[in-house]
Amino acid sequence: MLFRARQFEFRFPRPALVMGIVNVTPDSFSDGGKFFSTDAAVAHALELVAQGAEILDLGGESTRPGAVPVGEIEELNRVIPVIEKLAAQTKVALSIDTLKPAVARAALAAGASIVNDVGANREDDAMWQVVSEFRAGYICMHAQGPPQTMQKNPAYADVVREVGEFFSERLLTLLNETGIAAEQVVLDPGIGFGKTLAHNLQLLAGLRSFTKWRRPLLLGVSRKSFIEKLTGARLNERLPASLACATLAVGSGVQIIRTHDVAETVQAVRMAEAILQHGNVD
Ligand code: YH5
């Protein structure tokens, strides 16, 4: 299995890729705006690379539930200088986490290689045009509803089946109606995006079923609030549960883990992989 994203080629099976989160937002839920300035964001990103991140996910608009949308110019002002500097200073793949096709385009032009489409491209096909033109990687993430309202009343008859149907439908559309190749696509169940605690747990338990499309799977659980709902852990106390999800996910066939805590995740995932190499865990 191959994942192509512009100049990058990731060939699987291989050790799971750890994607480091770089928030370039003043209202960042977990970094408290610490990494708002360009230089601070770049320094943080380079630190994540030193810890073992092979992809960096840069976001200038918070997509956490209930977050206030930012304007296009403000989002561009936040992320583009960071991408330009990182493209010059590191060899790792840069991903742009955005809802806006114009921001994705500018980010790719500045040196990013992957579009992390957390909006699931519900509006129109402008995002796909951009991905196709640049031959970028494309993270196809499931979400129920837009960030402002998605946690209001999430409802599914069977969340694992419905997320699977979303992947089937999106892959068909992507491959038939855009210039995007299957090898450019990564699938992501979108933990926390229009999901209750029970939905998130069902998805985590059902990850194996999402391997049937023969595309890499990405999981983002790091520090998310469903962990607090289960365990009571506050924002900066959620690393153990995040690592539990990451290691079990790798055991279920997930190849990319999106996290704030790169060093810890690399260590946990390498241990899980070493155990998995020694045969089936019953
Ligand atoms: C994801 O899963 N998530 S942004 C609320 C939190 C903690 C973390 C308050 N972008 C994903 O990380 N992109 C985000 O607790 C993502 N997959 C992909 N592909 C939300 C986030 C978070 C939200």
Coordinates of N, CA, C and O and ligand atoms in Angstrom, one line a residue, residues 21 29 57 63-65 97 116 118 139 141 188 190-191 193 218 220 222-225 235 238 258 260, ligand 1:
I21 N 0.9 17.8 16.1 CA 0.0 18.9 16.0 C 0.6 20.2 16.3 O 1.3 20.4 17.3
F29 N -7.0 25.4 22.3 CA -7.6 24.8 23.5 C -6.6 24.2 24.5 O -6.8 24.2 25.7
D57 N 1.1 18.7 11.4 CA -0.3 19.1 11.0 C -0.5 20.6 11.5 O -0.5 20.8 12.7
T63 N -10.6 23.9 15.2 CA -11.8 23.1 14.7 C -12.4 22.3 15.9 O -13.3 21.5 15.7
R64 N -12.1 22.7 17.1 CA -12.7 22.0 18.2 C -14.2 22.4 18.3 O -14.5 23.5 17.9
P65 N -15.0 21.5 18.9 CA -16.4 21.8 19.0 C -16.7 23.2 19.6 O -16.1 23.5 20.6
D97 N -4.4 21.8 8.1 CA -5.7 21.5 8.7 C -6.6 22.7 8.5 O -6.4 23.7 9.2
N116 N -5.5 18.3 5.1 CA -6.3 17.6 6.2 C -7.7 18.2 6.2 O -7.9 19.3 6.8
V118 N -10.8 18.5 7.5 CA -11.7 18.2 8.6 C -13.1 18.7 8.3 O -14.0 18.3 9.1
I139 N -6.5 13.9 3.4 CA -7.0 13.2 4.6 C -8.5 13.4 4.6 O -9.0 14.5 4.7
M141 N -11.6 13.0 6.3 CA -12.1 12.7 7.7 C -13.6 12.8 7.8 O -14.2 13.7 7.2
D188 N -10.0 8.7 7.8 CA -10.0 9.1 9.3 C -11.4 9.1 9.8 O -12.2 9.9 9.3
G190 N -12.6 10.5 12.3 CA -12.9 11.8 12.9 C -13.4 11.7 14.4 O -14.5 12.1 14.7
I191 N -12.6 11.1 15.2 CA -13.0 11.0 16.6 C -13.3 12.4 17.2 O -12.6 13.3 17.1
F193 N -15.7 14.4 16.3 CA -16.4 15.3 15.3 C -17.9 14.9 15.1 O -18.2 14.2 14.2
L218 N -5.9 7.1 9.6 CA -5.3 8.1 10.6 C -6.3 8.2 11.7 O -7.5 8.1 11.6
G220 N -7.0 10.5 15.3 CA -6.7 11.7 16.1 C -7.5 11.6 17.4 O -8.8 11.8 17.4
S222 N -5.7 12.6 20.5 CA -4.9 13.2 21.5 C -5.6 14.3 22.3 O -6.1 15.3 21.8
R223 N -5.7 14.1 23.6 CA -6.2 15.1 24.6 C -7.7 15.4 24.4 O -8.2 16.3 25.0
K224 N -8.4 14.6 23.6 CA -9.8 15.0 23.3 C -10.7 14.8 24.5 O -10.4 14.0 25.4
S225 N -11.8 15.5 24.5 CA -12.7 15.6 25.7 C -13.4 14.3 26.0 O -13.9 14.1 27.1
L235 N -7.6 18.5 30.8 CA -6.9 18.7 29.5 C -5.5 18.2 29.5 O -5.1 17.4 28.7
R238 N -4.4 13.9 30.0 CA -5.1 12.9 29.2 C -4.1 12.1 28.4 O -4.5 11.3 27.5
R258 N -2.2 11.1 15.0 CA -2.1 12.5 15.1 C -2.1 12.9 16.6 O -3.0 12.5 17.4
H260 N -0.4 15.6 20.1 CA 0.3 16.7 20.6 C 1.6 16.2 21.2 O 2.6 17.0 21.3
Ligands
YH5_1 C1 -8.7 14.4 13.8 O1 -9.1 13.6 14.6 N1 -8.8 16.6 15.2 S1 -8.8 19.3 15.8 C2 -10.8 18.9 21.3 C3 -10.0 18.5 22.3 C4 -8.7 18.0 22.0 C5 -8.3 18.0 20.7 C6 -10.8 19.7 24.2 N2 -8.1 17.9 13.6 C7 -8.6 15.8 14.1 O2 -7.5 17.9 18.1 N3 -7.7 16.2 11.9 C8 -8.5 17.8 14.8 O3 -10.4 18.5 23.6 C9 -8.1 16.6 13.1 N4 -8.3 14.0 12.6 C10 -7.8 14.9 11.6 N5 -7.5 14.4 10.4 C11 -9.5 18.7 17.2 C12 -8.6 18.3 18.3 C13 -9.1 18.4 19.7 C14 -10.4 18.9 20.0

